mmCIF file of C-alpha atoms in Angstrom:
data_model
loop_
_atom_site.group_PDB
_atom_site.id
_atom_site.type_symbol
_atom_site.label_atom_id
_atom_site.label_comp_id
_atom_site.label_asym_id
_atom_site.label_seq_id
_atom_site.Cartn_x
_atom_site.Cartn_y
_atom_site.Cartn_z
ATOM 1 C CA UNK A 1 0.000 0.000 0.000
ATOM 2 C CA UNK A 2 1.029 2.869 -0.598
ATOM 3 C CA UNK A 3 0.317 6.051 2.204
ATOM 4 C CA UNK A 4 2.382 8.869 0.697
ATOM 5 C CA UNK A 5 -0.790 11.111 0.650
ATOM 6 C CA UNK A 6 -1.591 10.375 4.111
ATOM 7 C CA UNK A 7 -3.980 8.172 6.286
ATOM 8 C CA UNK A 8 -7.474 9.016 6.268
ATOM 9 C CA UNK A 9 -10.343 7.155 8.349
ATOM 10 C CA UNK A 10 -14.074 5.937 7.714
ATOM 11 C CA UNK A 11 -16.096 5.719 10.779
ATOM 12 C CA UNK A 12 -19.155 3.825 10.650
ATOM 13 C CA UNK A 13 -21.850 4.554 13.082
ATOM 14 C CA UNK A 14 -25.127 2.557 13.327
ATOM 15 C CA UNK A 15 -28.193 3.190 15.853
ATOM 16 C CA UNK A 16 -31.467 2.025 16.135
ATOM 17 C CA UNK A 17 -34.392 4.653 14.802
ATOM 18 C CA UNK A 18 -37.613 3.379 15.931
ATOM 19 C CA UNK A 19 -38.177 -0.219 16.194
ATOM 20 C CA UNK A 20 -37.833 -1.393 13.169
ATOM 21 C CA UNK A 21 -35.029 0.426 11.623
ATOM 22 C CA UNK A 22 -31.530 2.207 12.201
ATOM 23 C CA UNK A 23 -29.572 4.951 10.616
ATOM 24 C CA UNK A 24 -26.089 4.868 9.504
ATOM 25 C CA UNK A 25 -23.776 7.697 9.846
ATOM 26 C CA UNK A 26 -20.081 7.627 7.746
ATOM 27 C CA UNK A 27 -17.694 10.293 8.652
ATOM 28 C CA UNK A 28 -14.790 10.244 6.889
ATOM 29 C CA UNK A 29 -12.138 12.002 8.901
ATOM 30 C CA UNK A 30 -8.260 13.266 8.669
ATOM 31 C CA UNK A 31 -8.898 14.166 4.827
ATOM 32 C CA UNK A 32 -6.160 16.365 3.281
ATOM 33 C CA UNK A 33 -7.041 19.748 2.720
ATOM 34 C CA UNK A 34 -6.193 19.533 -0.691
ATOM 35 C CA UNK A 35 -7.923 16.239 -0.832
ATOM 36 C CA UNK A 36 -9.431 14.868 -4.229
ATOM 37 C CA UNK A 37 -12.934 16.318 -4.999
ATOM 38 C CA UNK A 38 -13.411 12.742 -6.868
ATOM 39 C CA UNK A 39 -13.020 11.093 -3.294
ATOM 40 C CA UNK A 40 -16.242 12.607 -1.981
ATOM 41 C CA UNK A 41 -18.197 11.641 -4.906
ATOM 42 C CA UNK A 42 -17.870 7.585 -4.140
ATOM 43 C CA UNK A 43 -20.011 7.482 -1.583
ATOM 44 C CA UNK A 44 -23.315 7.873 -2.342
ATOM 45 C CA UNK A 45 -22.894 4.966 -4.810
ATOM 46 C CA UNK A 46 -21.568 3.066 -1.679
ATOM 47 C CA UNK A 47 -24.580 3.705 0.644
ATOM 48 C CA UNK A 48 -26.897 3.085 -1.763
ATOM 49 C CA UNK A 49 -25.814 -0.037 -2.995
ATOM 50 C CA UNK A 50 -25.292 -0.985 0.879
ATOM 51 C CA UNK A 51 -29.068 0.078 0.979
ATOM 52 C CA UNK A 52 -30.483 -1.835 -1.835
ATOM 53 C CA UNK A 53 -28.574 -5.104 -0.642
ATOM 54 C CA UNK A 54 -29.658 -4.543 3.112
ATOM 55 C CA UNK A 55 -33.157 -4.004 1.836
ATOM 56 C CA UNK A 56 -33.815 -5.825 -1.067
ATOM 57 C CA UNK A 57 -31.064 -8.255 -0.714
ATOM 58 C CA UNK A 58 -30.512 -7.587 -4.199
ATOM 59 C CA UNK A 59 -26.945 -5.437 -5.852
ATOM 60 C CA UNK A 60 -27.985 -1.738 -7.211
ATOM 61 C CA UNK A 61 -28.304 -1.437 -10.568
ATOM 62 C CA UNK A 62 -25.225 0.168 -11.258
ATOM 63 C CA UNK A 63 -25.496 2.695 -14.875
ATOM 64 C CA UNK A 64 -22.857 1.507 -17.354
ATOM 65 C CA UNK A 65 -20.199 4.398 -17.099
ATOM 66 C CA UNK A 66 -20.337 4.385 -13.479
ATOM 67 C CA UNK A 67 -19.011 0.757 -13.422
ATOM 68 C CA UNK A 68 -15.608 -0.191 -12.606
ATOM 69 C CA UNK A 69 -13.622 -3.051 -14.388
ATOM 70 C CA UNK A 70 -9.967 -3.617 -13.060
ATOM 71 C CA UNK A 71 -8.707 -0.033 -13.023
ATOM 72 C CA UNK A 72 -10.901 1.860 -15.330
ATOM 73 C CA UNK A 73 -14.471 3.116 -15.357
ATOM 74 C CA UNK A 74 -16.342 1.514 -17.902
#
């Protein structure tokens, strides 16, 4: 691995909401300040593909240039 831009952290927080459900909070922490703008824009697609499987059990339905294949977007 390599860490020459720095350690950053993901903290994942869950808590029950009512009684049938919970919330998730992700803070991702010790960023750069010159950080890549790109970085941010990951994770929706993560939460709501975590979403769809938790709910549906199912994988998100992912658009074609959004997909990743070894180390290129589709």
């Amino acid at each position: 691995m390599d860490f020459s831009d720095g350690v950053s952290f993901v903290t994942w927080e869950i808590a029950p909401v009512g009684r049938d459900s919970c919330g998730l909070a992700v803070t991702h922490s010790r960023l750069r300040e010159d950080a890549n703008l790109q970085l941010y824009g990951g994770w929706p697609m993560v939460l709501s593909g975590l979403k769809t499987l938790l709910e549906t059990g199912g994988q998100l339905t992912t658009p074609g240039s959004l997909r990743w294949v070894g180390d290129v977007y589709a």
